[in-house]
XYZ file of C-alpha atoms in Angstrom:
695
model
C -16.268 -54.976 -18.116
C -17.565 -61.547 -12.706
C -13.825 -61.248 -13.464
C -7.365 -62.240 -12.262
C 0.444 -63.740 -10.183
C 1.648 -61.540 -8.765
C 2.895 -59.741 -11.781
C 6.411 -59.125 -10.689
C 9.757 -59.556 -12.399
C 10.800 -63.168 -12.004
C 14.126 -62.291 -10.414
C 12.358 -60.684 -7.490
C 10.606 -63.918 -6.583
C 13.706 -66.003 -6.162
C 15.287 -64.406 -3.128
C 13.861 -65.483 0.232
C 12.380 -62.682 2.354
C 13.103 -60.138 -0.395
C 10.430 -57.383 -0.281
C 8.753 -56.932 -3.632
C 9.405 -53.927 -5.786
C 7.133 -52.597 -8.502
C 8.678 -51.940 -11.879
C 5.402 -50.695 -13.342
C 2.346 -48.886 -12.043
C 0.348 -52.043 -11.577
C -1.869 -53.105 -8.754
C -5.406 -53.188 -7.373
C -4.408 -51.850 -3.974
C -6.248 -52.028 -0.667
C -6.991 -48.632 0.830
C -5.596 -49.854 4.143
C -2.323 -50.825 2.427
C -1.575 -48.415 -0.463
C 1.895 -48.511 -2.073
C 3.026 -45.262 -0.482
C 6.749 -45.907 -0.789
C 6.518 -46.725 -4.493
C 4.468 -43.595 -5.137
C 6.992 -41.514 -3.241
C 10.044 -43.027 -4.909
C 8.779 -43.129 -8.496
C 6.277 -40.267 -8.654
C 7.330 -37.989 -5.803
C 3.813 -38.366 -4.398
C 3.676 -38.376 -0.607
C 0.104 -37.603 0.443
C -1.056 -37.900 4.067
C -3.428 -40.679 5.103
C -6.289 -38.182 5.062
C -5.914 -37.981 1.251
C -6.597 -41.726 0.965
C -9.401 -41.645 3.545
C -11.167 -38.839 1.685
C -10.951 -40.662 -1.652
C -12.188 -43.874 -0.016
C -15.276 -42.229 1.459
C -15.985 -40.303 -1.737
C -16.153 -43.570 -3.695
C -19.369 -45.494 -4.249
C -20.212 -49.069 -5.208
C -23.283 -49.789 -7.312
C -24.368 -53.188 -6.040
C -25.899 -54.023 -9.406
C -22.309 -53.888 -10.695
C -20.035 -50.913 -11.176
C -18.420 -47.983 -9.432
C -19.114 -44.312 -8.865
C -18.255 -41.301 -6.745
C -19.831 -38.403 -4.899
C -19.243 -35.188 -6.840
C -21.224 -32.696 -4.775
C -22.108 -32.021 -1.169
C -25.757 -32.490 -2.138
C -25.560 -36.204 -2.863
C -24.776 -36.102 -6.598
C -23.201 -39.357 -7.765
C -21.295 -39.838 -11.028
C -20.987 -43.168 -12.824
C -21.130 -44.533 -16.377
C -24.187 -44.596 -18.589
C -23.707 -48.353 -18.963
C -23.628 -48.756 -15.167
C -26.895 -46.832 -14.958
C -28.343 -48.719 -17.925
C -30.332 -51.145 -15.779
C -31.896 -48.320 -13.784
C -32.732 -46.450 -17.003
C -34.368 -49.540 -18.460
C -36.472 -50.158 -15.351
C -37.699 -46.555 -15.337
C -38.581 -46.699 -19.026
C -41.893 -47.880 -20.418
C -43.632 -48.147 -23.766
C -43.350 -44.718 -25.345
C -40.739 -43.529 -22.811
C -37.309 -44.905 -23.631
C -34.769 -43.162 -21.409
C -32.007 -45.444 -22.703
C -32.526 -44.297 -26.276
C -33.591 -40.696 -25.678
C -31.730 -39.762 -22.485
C -33.043 -37.987 -19.392
C -32.506 -34.738 -17.504
C -34.242 -33.678 -14.286
C -34.350 -29.879 -14.214
C -35.648 -29.809 -10.637
C -35.456 -32.070 -7.584
C -39.112 -32.945 -8.134
C -38.178 -34.299 -11.579
C -35.531 -36.682 -10.220
C -36.957 -40.192 -10.634
C -36.385 -42.747 -7.892
C -34.555 -45.786 -9.246
C -36.567 -48.968 -8.848
C -34.150 -51.082 -6.782
C -30.745 -49.387 -6.895
C -28.423 -49.737 -3.883
C -25.197 -47.804 -3.325
C -22.536 -48.748 -0.772
C -19.795 -46.517 0.637
C -16.858 -48.155 2.420
C -16.452 -46.507 5.823
C -14.073 -48.797 7.685
C -11.830 -51.864 7.247
C -10.991 -54.235 10.119
C -8.579 -57.173 9.858
C -10.386 -60.281 11.199
C -7.967 -62.868 9.797
C -7.118 -64.382 13.187
C -10.760 -64.810 14.207
C -11.742 -66.478 10.922
C -8.731 -68.782 10.723
C -9.114 -69.821 14.367
C -12.473 -71.405 13.511
C -10.837 -74.037 11.269
C -8.479 -76.652 12.680
C -6.138 -78.871 10.610
C -8.005 -82.077 11.510
C -11.417 -80.840 10.349
C -13.070 -82.591 7.392
C -13.724 -80.216 4.496
C -17.470 -80.035 5.127
C -17.001 -79.181 8.808
C -14.290 -76.656 7.970
C -16.555 -74.944 5.434
C -19.409 -74.764 7.946
C -17.125 -73.497 10.720
C -15.693 -70.731 8.551
C -19.116 -69.746 7.258
C -20.435 -69.687 10.813
C -17.741 -67.455 12.268
C -17.965 -65.080 9.302
C -21.744 -64.794 9.729
C -21.281 -64.048 13.438
C -18.616 -61.387 12.817
C -20.848 -59.715 10.230
C -23.974 -59.783 12.389
C -22.169 -58.516 15.503
C -20.566 -55.699 13.513
C -23.845 -54.557 11.959
C -25.570 -54.634 15.338
C -22.783 -52.578 16.927
C -22.165 -50.030 14.162
C -25.359 -49.924 12.111
C -23.279 -50.376 8.945
C -23.743 -53.179 6.471
C -20.873 -55.531 7.325
C -19.260 -58.113 5.051
C -16.156 -60.245 5.597
C -14.068 -60.189 2.420
C -11.735 -63.059 1.525
C -8.364 -61.755 0.316
C -5.378 -63.554 -1.211
C -7.826 -66.426 -1.888
C -7.876 -67.315 1.810
C -4.660 -65.737 3.062
C -6.449 -62.878 4.844
C -9.976 -61.856 5.861
C -11.050 -58.233 6.279
C -14.334 -56.915 7.633
C -15.722 -54.133 5.426
C -18.312 -51.769 6.894
C -20.528 -49.925 4.408
C -22.948 -47.047 4.651
C -25.893 -47.999 2.411
C -28.095 -45.700 0.341
C -31.329 -47.149 -1.052
C -33.113 -43.963 -2.076
C -31.272 -43.320 -5.337
C -32.737 -40.989 -7.962
C -31.879 -40.444 -11.601
C -30.668 -36.951 -12.500
C -29.114 -37.152 -15.965
C -28.284 -39.577 -18.742
C -27.400 -38.835 -22.381
C -28.685 -40.882 -25.305
C -27.125 -44.338 -25.445
C -25.951 -43.574 -28.982
C -23.520 -40.919 -27.696
C -22.721 -42.787 -24.471
C -21.747 -45.857 -26.516
C -20.725 -44.111 -29.727
C -19.251 -46.546 -32.234
C -21.148 -49.481 -30.737
C -19.681 -52.965 -30.740
C -17.031 -52.232 -33.430
C -15.408 -49.609 -31.179
C -15.989 -51.441 -27.893
C -12.600 -52.024 -26.187
C -10.945 -49.764 -28.752
C -9.302 -46.360 -28.978
C -9.596 -43.591 -30.199
C -13.088 -43.206 -28.675
C -15.719 -40.467 -28.540
C -18.099 -41.587 -25.793
C -20.020 -39.483 -23.284
C -20.405 -42.555 -21.063
C -21.754 -40.751 -18.005
C -24.838 -41.019 -15.825
C -25.674 -38.908 -12.767
C -27.766 -39.965 -9.780
C -28.539 -38.348 -6.434
C -28.823 -40.129 -3.090
C -31.528 -39.085 -0.665
C -32.043 -39.455 3.072
C -35.389 -38.704 4.734
C -36.736 -37.710 1.306
C -34.137 -34.943 0.945
C -30.823 -34.833 -0.934
C -28.230 -36.386 1.355
C -25.613 -34.066 2.815
C -22.250 -35.520 1.921
C -19.056 -34.705 3.805
C -16.671 -36.504 1.461
C -17.094 -35.655 -2.218
C -14.604 -35.034 -5.029
C -13.874 -31.560 -6.326
C -13.992 -31.052 -10.079
C -11.022 -30.145 -12.261
C -11.782 -27.765 -15.114
C -8.306 -28.358 -16.529
C -8.549 -32.116 -17.207
C -5.308 -34.038 -17.773
C -1.947 -33.504 -19.404
C 0.288 -36.023 -21.146
C 2.384 -38.131 -18.716
C 0.464 -36.806 -15.692
C 0.111 -39.055 -12.625
C -3.517 -40.062 -12.039
C -5.394 -42.320 -9.600
C -8.473 -44.524 -10.016
C -10.716 -45.461 -7.089
C -13.186 -48.216 -7.894
C -14.492 -51.715 -7.382
C -12.773 -54.169 -9.756
C -14.893 -57.308 -9.909
C -12.628 -60.342 -10.150
C -9.127 -61.167 -11.259
C -7.195 -64.443 -11.433
C -3.658 -63.135 -11.055
C -2.969 -65.253 -7.981
C -4.134 -68.469 -9.622
C -1.865 -71.462 -9.932
C -1.074 -72.817 -13.382
C -3.519 -75.698 -12.847
C -6.255 -73.206 -12.017
C -5.510 -71.164 -15.139
C -5.442 -74.293 -17.297
C -8.914 -75.145 -16.018
C -10.135 -71.684 -16.990
C -8.507 -71.980 -20.421
C -9.768 -75.479 -21.203
C -13.116 -75.652 -19.390
C -14.286 -72.510 -17.610
C -13.929 -69.804 -20.246
C -15.055 -71.949 -23.227
C -18.232 -72.837 -21.299
C -18.831 -69.179 -20.395
C -18.356 -68.225 -24.048
C -20.832 -70.911 -25.093
C -23.415 -69.492 -22.703
C -22.826 -65.847 -23.666
C -22.944 -66.590 -27.402
C -26.239 -68.422 -27.001
C -27.766 -65.624 -24.941
C -26.624 -62.987 -27.411
C -28.226 -64.842 -30.316
C -31.487 -65.322 -28.402
C -31.679 -61.660 -27.379
C -30.737 -60.432 -30.859
C -33.595 -62.445 -32.331
C -36.009 -61.188 -29.671
C -35.231 -57.527 -30.327
C -35.979 -57.980 -34.030
C -39.667 -58.475 -33.215
C -40.131 -54.726 -32.990
C -39.203 -51.488 -31.289
C -40.923 -52.327 -27.997
C -39.240 -55.737 -27.841
C -35.876 -54.080 -28.446
C -36.534 -51.660 -25.589
C -37.393 -54.515 -23.222
C -34.149 -56.397 -23.784
C -31.770 -53.529 -24.611
C -29.888 -53.336 -21.303
C -29.599 -57.135 -21.034
C -28.321 -57.478 -24.594
C -25.778 -54.696 -24.058
C -24.464 -56.419 -20.928
C -24.242 -59.838 -22.581
C -22.518 -58.512 -25.715
C -20.015 -56.569 -23.615
C -19.296 -59.623 -21.448
C -18.878 -61.821 -24.508
C -16.272 -59.525 -26.006
C -14.456 -59.165 -22.679
C -14.341 -62.918 -22.065
C -13.171 -63.487 -25.615
C -10.214 -61.215 -24.891
C -9.556 -63.008 -21.610
C -9.599 -66.401 -23.314
C -7.148 -65.106 -25.910
C -4.814 -64.242 -23.038
C -5.129 -67.721 -21.558
C -4.378 -69.230 -24.969
C -1.232 -67.104 -25.363
C 1.775 -69.454 -24.907
C 4.010 -66.567 -23.815
C 1.655 -65.534 -21.029
C 1.234 -69.105 -19.780
C 4.985 -69.704 -19.998
C 5.507 -66.683 -17.763
C 3.047 -68.095 -15.257
C 4.734 -71.503 -15.335
C 8.147 -69.906 -14.723
C 6.877 -67.803 -11.826
C 5.206 -70.773 -10.175
C 8.296 -72.927 -10.645
C 10.430 -70.225 -9.051
C 8.125 -69.824 -6.057
C 7.920 -73.594 -5.506
C 11.713 -73.828 -5.641
C 11.966 -71.111 -2.989
C 9.427 -72.953 -0.825
C 11.376 -76.229 -1.136
C 14.502 -74.515 0.227
C 12.760 -73.160 3.325
C 12.149 -75.714 6.120
C 9.522 -73.440 7.666
C 7.385 -73.742 4.522
C 7.324 -77.517 4.180
C 3.569 -77.643 4.813
C 3.085 -75.524 1.696
C 4.647 -77.893 -0.815
C 1.522 -80.004 -1.396
C -0.785 -77.020 -1.886
C -0.274 -76.834 -5.662
C -1.143 -80.534 -5.990
C -4.354 -80.029 -3.995
C -5.435 -77.236 -6.329
C -4.622 -79.349 -9.376
C -6.660 -82.237 -7.956
C -9.791 -80.206 -7.255
C -9.856 -78.942 -10.853
C -10.961 -82.425 -11.910
C -13.894 -82.315 -9.505
C -14.660 -78.782 -10.632
C -14.630 -79.735 -14.311
C -16.867 -82.744 -13.670
C -19.511 -80.699 -11.845
C -19.324 -77.119 -13.101
C -21.840 -77.463 -15.909
C -24.505 -79.020 -13.702
C -23.751 -76.481 -10.989
C -24.009 -73.547 -13.406
C -27.232 -74.755 -14.989
C -29.055 -75.779 -11.800
C -27.653 -73.956 -8.776
C -26.362 -71.025 -10.828
C -29.767 -70.753 -12.510
C -28.573 -70.650 -16.127
C -31.067 -73.375 -17.002
C -33.932 -71.279 -15.566
C -33.263 -67.832 -17.001
C -36.180 -65.834 -15.651
C -36.479 -63.275 -12.877
C -39.658 -65.088 -11.861
C -37.671 -68.239 -11.099
C -35.089 -66.164 -9.220
C -37.872 -64.743 -7.057
C -39.342 -68.211 -6.516
C -36.048 -69.743 -5.435
C -35.383 -66.835 -3.076
C -38.810 -67.303 -1.477
C -38.415 -71.066 -1.123
C -34.958 -70.796 0.390
C -35.830 -67.834 2.596
C -38.584 -69.942 4.117
C -36.043 -72.677 4.873
C -33.046 -70.556 5.820
C -34.324 -67.679 7.955
C -35.681 -69.903 10.759
C -32.120 -71.255 11.203
C -29.510 -69.523 13.378
C -27.666 -66.886 11.347
C -24.405 -68.864 11.516
C -25.996 -71.948 9.897
C -27.679 -70.355 6.882
C -26.564 -70.262 3.271
C -24.268 -67.253 2.999
C -26.634 -65.128 0.893
C -29.279 -65.312 3.641
C -27.108 -63.826 6.380
C -28.516 -61.019 8.482
C -26.021 -58.537 7.040
C -27.439 -58.967 3.518
C -31.119 -59.325 4.424
C -32.195 -55.783 3.529
C -30.474 -55.983 0.153
C -32.158 -59.326 -0.517
C -35.563 -57.878 0.353
C -35.037 -54.826 -1.850
C -34.387 -57.047 -4.878
C -37.182 -59.484 -4.015
C -39.864 -56.798 -3.700
C -38.587 -54.663 -6.578
C -41.278 -53.011 -8.687
C -39.170 -53.282 -11.815
C -41.317 -53.969 -14.881
C -41.587 -57.574 -16.009
C -42.723 -58.552 -19.493
C -44.405 -61.911 -20.065
C -43.101 -62.381 -23.591
C -39.549 -61.525 -22.563
C -39.630 -63.888 -19.573
C -41.088 -66.593 -21.828
C -38.369 -66.152 -24.448
C -35.587 -66.338 -21.858
C -37.050 -69.296 -19.980
C -37.846 -71.293 -23.142
C -34.323 -70.920 -24.450
C -32.687 -71.738 -21.106
C -34.797 -74.861 -20.570
C -33.765 -76.055 -24.030
C -30.144 -75.421 -23.097
C -30.660 -77.284 -19.823
C -31.628 -80.322 -21.898
C -28.471 -79.973 -23.995
C -25.995 -79.451 -21.169
C -27.350 -81.597 -18.327
C -28.955 -84.163 -20.637
C -32.508 -84.642 -21.842
C -32.797 -87.997 -20.059
C -31.414 -86.729 -16.753
C -34.009 -87.528 -14.053
C -34.120 -83.934 -12.798
C -34.529 -82.559 -16.330
C -37.404 -84.935 -16.914
C -39.076 -83.811 -13.685
C -38.601 -80.177 -14.639
C -40.103 -80.638 -18.128
C -43.030 -82.678 -16.777
C -43.623 -84.411 -20.108
C -43.628 -81.206 -22.166
C -41.264 -79.495 -24.588
C -39.111 -76.695 -23.177
C -41.297 -74.022 -24.764
C -44.538 -75.655 -23.644
C -43.205 -76.032 -20.117
C -41.948 -72.442 -20.062
C -45.363 -71.172 -21.176
C -47.056 -73.250 -18.473
C -44.734 -71.851 -15.813
C -45.160 -68.241 -16.935
C -48.940 -68.559 -17.116
C -49.102 -70.344 -13.785
C -47.238 -67.856 -11.610
C -48.421 -64.798 -9.700
C -44.882 -63.635 -8.919
C -45.119 -60.801 -11.444
C -46.833 -58.950 -8.591
C -44.488 -57.649 -5.827
C -47.410 -57.834 -3.376
C -47.716 -61.593 -3.987
C -44.000 -62.019 -3.368
C -44.300 -59.997 -0.163
C -47.251 -62.121 0.978
C -45.387 -65.391 0.464
C -42.259 -64.012 2.126
C -44.125 -62.734 5.169
C -45.991 -66.026 5.485
C -42.757 -67.999 5.679
C -42.614 -71.744 5.283
C -46.306 -72.228 5.924
C -47.277 -70.010 3.006
C -44.582 -71.353 0.676
C -45.490 -74.984 1.397
C -49.179 -74.261 0.793
C -48.545 -72.369 -2.461
C -49.717 -73.786 -5.778
C -47.785 -71.163 -7.766
C -46.077 -72.876 -10.715
C -42.686 -71.190 -10.171
C -42.720 -71.917 -6.440
C -43.472 -75.571 -7.174
C -40.601 -75.681 -9.679
C -38.170 -74.137 -7.182
C -39.217 -76.663 -4.536
C -39.019 -79.547 -7.019
C -35.373 -78.958 -7.826
C -34.070 -77.512 -4.557
C -32.714 -80.795 -3.223
C -30.711 -81.529 -6.405
C -29.544 -77.929 -6.541
C -28.299 -77.946 -2.958
C -26.556 -81.277 -3.565
C -24.404 -79.990 -6.432
C -23.754 -76.780 -4.501
C -22.432 -78.889 -1.627
C -20.032 -80.690 -3.952
C -18.592 -77.402 -5.199
C -18.399 -75.926 -1.689
C -16.897 -78.944 0.089
C -14.837 -80.638 -2.613
C -13.675 -77.593 -4.577
C -14.025 -74.265 -2.742
C -12.912 -75.391 0.717
C -9.807 -77.407 -0.329
C -8.842 -74.558 -2.687
C -9.204 -71.937 0.026
C -7.033 -73.926 2.440
C -4.422 -74.575 -0.248
C -4.327 -70.940 -1.376
C -3.978 -69.918 2.267
C -0.738 -71.896 2.351
C 0.468 -70.450 -0.948
C -0.274 -66.958 0.369
C 1.847 -67.780 3.415
C 4.702 -68.733 1.079
C 4.300 -65.581 -1.000
C 4.370 -63.393 2.099
C 7.535 -65.156 3.234
C 9.245 -64.920 -0.154
C 7.990 -61.578 -1.444
C 6.997 -59.717 1.704
C 3.495 -58.544 2.603
C 3.635 -55.381 0.497
C 1.544 -56.843 -2.315
C -2.009 -56.527 -3.553
C -4.634 -59.319 -3.575
C -6.896 -60.325 -6.434
C -9.988 -58.203 -7.054
C -13.111 -58.957 -5.000
C -15.640 -56.277 -6.125
C -14.515 -54.174 -3.177
C -12.818 -50.791 -3.171
C -9.294 -50.638 -4.610
C -6.831 -47.924 -5.566
C -5.005 -47.965 -8.895
C -2.649 -45.406 -10.373
C -0.742 -44.732 -13.560
C 0.103 -42.042 -16.066
C -1.781 -40.435 -18.908
C -0.034 -41.874 -21.929
C -0.676 -42.764 -25.570
C 0.812 -45.829 -27.232
C 1.985 -47.314 -30.513
C -0.152 -49.948 -32.222
C 1.026 -51.685 -35.401
C 3.478 -48.866 -36.010
C 0.864 -46.147 -35.603
C 1.170 -43.634 -32.789
C -2.090 -43.330 -30.840
C -2.380 -39.936 -29.056
C -3.443 -39.915 -25.405
C -6.688 -37.987 -25.999
C -9.439 -37.261 -28.470
C -11.467 -34.069 -28.893
C -15.047 -33.204 -29.715
C -13.900 -32.153 -33.180
C -12.782 -35.752 -33.682
C -16.309 -36.951 -32.938
C -17.716 -34.952 -35.840
C -14.848 -36.002 -38.104
C -15.606 -39.648 -37.308
C -19.303 -39.209 -38.035
C -18.527 -37.542 -41.365
C -16.009 -40.230 -42.286
C -18.670 -42.906 -41.628
C -21.443 -40.952 -43.415
C -23.257 -40.637 -40.091
C -24.390 -44.276 -40.408
C -25.023 -46.603 -37.462
C -23.172 -47.145 -35.170
C -21.450 -43.847 -35.981
C -24.590 -41.750 -36.349
C -24.941 -38.753 -34.056
C -28.043 -38.053 -31.947
C -30.076 -35.257 -33.526
C -29.380 -32.727 -30.803
C -25.626 -33.244 -31.214
C -26.036 -32.322 -34.874
C -28.179 -29.300 -34.058
C -25.908 -28.017 -31.259
C -22.534 -28.474 -32.964
C -22.007 -24.738 -33.321
C -22.532 -24.228 -29.572
C -19.735 -26.641 -28.604
C -16.073 -25.796 -28.165
C -14.787 -28.477 -30.526
C -11.296 -28.270 -29.031
C -12.652 -29.711 -25.776
C -10.880 -32.977 -24.805
C -13.328 -35.881 -24.992
C -11.732 -39.231 -24.051
C -8.214 -40.129 -22.888
C -6.131 -43.215 -22.102
C -3.876 -44.020 -19.162
C -1.944 -46.914 -17.642
C -4.003 -47.322 -14.439
C -4.695 -50.975 -13.616
C -8.456 -51.614 -13.963
C -10.790 -54.520 -14.659
C -14.523 -55.223 -14.941
C -16.312 -53.484 -12.078
C -14.131 -50.387 -12.409
C -16.657 -48.931 -14.837
C -17.769 -45.613 -13.376
C -14.620 -45.127 -11.302
C -13.444 -41.540 -10.880
C -10.020 -40.589 -12.203
C -8.366 -38.037 -9.899
C -5.145 -36.029 -9.967
C -2.581 -35.443 -7.217
C -4.933 -32.975 -5.552
C -7.758 -35.506 -5.492
C -9.742 -33.584 -8.111
C -11.854 -35.357 -10.735
C -10.095 -35.280 -14.098
C -11.957 -38.150 -15.723
C -14.370 -41.065 -15.558
C -13.260 -44.625 -16.361
C -15.549 -46.390 -18.819
C -13.491 -48.995 -20.678
C -10.120 -50.459 -21.527
C -8.645 -51.082 -24.967
C -8.610 -54.610 -26.387
C -5.039 -55.169 -25.183
C -6.114 -54.548 -21.572
C -8.382 -57.613 -21.476
C -5.416 -59.782 -20.505
C -5.297 -57.824 -17.228
C -7.597 -60.491 -15.809
C -4.440 -62.571 -15.514
C -1.370 -60.391 -16.041
C -0.698 -56.653 -16.085
C 1.247 -55.015 -18.889
C 1.438 -51.349 -19.845
C 3.230 -51.562 -23.192
C 0.055 -51.117 -25.222
C -2.776 -51.904 -22.797
C -4.675 -48.849 -21.552
C -7.669 -47.751 -19.498
C -10.075 -45.382 -21.251
C -11.819 -42.441 -19.569
C -14.171 -39.554 -20.308
C -12.459 -36.201 -19.740
C -13.723 -33.979 -16.909
C -13.805 -31.138 -19.452
C -16.188 -32.948 -21.810
C -18.991 -33.543 -19.313
C -19.856 -29.940 -18.302
C -19.265 -28.775 -21.882
C -21.868 -31.236 -23.157
C -24.274 -30.451 -20.307
C -24.256 -26.740 -21.143
C -24.033 -26.758 -24.931
C -26.078 -29.824 -25.859
C -28.466 -30.562 -22.985
C -29.333 -27.092 -21.634
C -28.240 -28.363 -18.217
C -26.107 -25.433 -17.036
C -27.251 -25.765 -13.371
C -26.080 -29.367 -13.323
C -22.739 -28.421 -14.885
C -22.372 -25.733 -12.210
C -23.084 -28.258 -9.465
C -20.256 -30.452 -10.757
C -17.816 -27.551 -10.918
C -18.732 -25.956 -7.572
C -19.685 -29.061 -5.576
C -23.023 -27.538 -4.547
C -26.523 -27.483 -5.980
C -27.990 -24.000 -6.357
């Protein structure tokens, strides 16, 4: 589900220095600033700080995208099947399709090591706002300001990692209003334990995606290892056998990817008129290409299955987001809120330096619109859709960047991220020539359409050939399929890269100057002025609304909360939960035809299941893309569910929260062990969930 206001009653914004109050259970809250007073006043929940600390350190981020949690002292990690989909695909091979058929490791020896999975656990948060802001002075040109901020952030990260041993990243909050240093414990030995068939994990397919009622066992279990043994975990979540009750208070701990709730009206208008339509154009094209590729045969479908799932899911999510941006009522609300805040700023002499910030943001949207397509295609890599090109660019830039001082490198080559970069670069994930050729051919053709066939760089890239001919030449002329070749070039540094005759390396070198040039435009003429302007707007918001507010999502750990609650849609009352009996009723109603057909073992084991077992449920917790795999816990911090989706009405949460009809969707904690025992003969694994220990 890369995804965005302050969603407060308008009256609250108009009074200077009036602390904000929450009328609904909204918010993607920082763990170092949870809404304790609101929880106490509205829900009579007054947990000690240790409750929050435990939940924080029990939560896990999948760096490939998604959330998870520790659910046993022996390193067992729970997430969604669709979060683990990439790992399942990389472990699969011709004749062994773990996405389609599922997987269960009966013993530790059977647990397969994921190819390049990385899990991060947030251990500590440090406010470094003063240090970062001190690096930029008002008289600095944008380019110098960008370099100064990047430099001080790189130094803070490197010093922190050297001192603590934790991966350290400075996170920008309130779009430049604050900067926090996040320290993560990293696990890179991650092994697959269990996954059901995709057909039951994603039951109902695309028609039921972002819908409810649902009947999905969207779960995947991994185990983290240290020193080749299951890691011993201090902070893990205990399991609730009782699940949830209607109107019960619940909490969600996860890593929402990106929201635009703080955006100015001009920023949102850019997204509505330029950004989202272009994203939709790209996603639609990719979905068509991948759908055609999978029709070549069963093996071709297996190769592209996880990519196609991700693209189709993103397309539907962005379509819902665009619908929100095109809703006059939603935009009118944003206009009114911005007008109110600007009026409050105009009345306060201490905020006079803020008044021009909205105009700055409006101005940079023109530069953004003029350059975003070239940036996306060239620097973003959409015109070169192949992992082989990604590897080549990383090698070329690593050779240029790593000899520089840490503070002067491109941000993705900082010391704090070096190990993660190397893990991806040397991954032994399977690569398929025909799949890489199909992706690269299509993206080169799209490069011609978007950037222009006669563009000098496009002509250099094509080298006098058609997109398909050029793609074939590049695929045939590269040795980067082999991780050992990538390692050799990386270890050899600039000397080896400059001497290389590899076709993909030559392509990456050919276009690097143009790519860096458009990146510089976006960084210096868009990102930097925006960050400085949003810093001023954040200052105004803090003055007007108080500092008790949550920032936009940044794919870092956040706390959400809400209540288990059904809703009414088009006059029909939608209950808060479904049961396993409902799954079989749905299959019968649809004649067991795709996408409502049941896996064979679910048909065979029906009589072993307690059909009254709750399956999926909805709640009002504020989530967004990236929250997939987040644990749902009760007041006691026990797992009662697993977030895997939102309904279609929740897609507007990118920009504005509402709980009238919008809901998060979760798998019940009761459904998972029931299915493990009755369907998958995995009683020991069910026992580990329920006891917190592997026997």
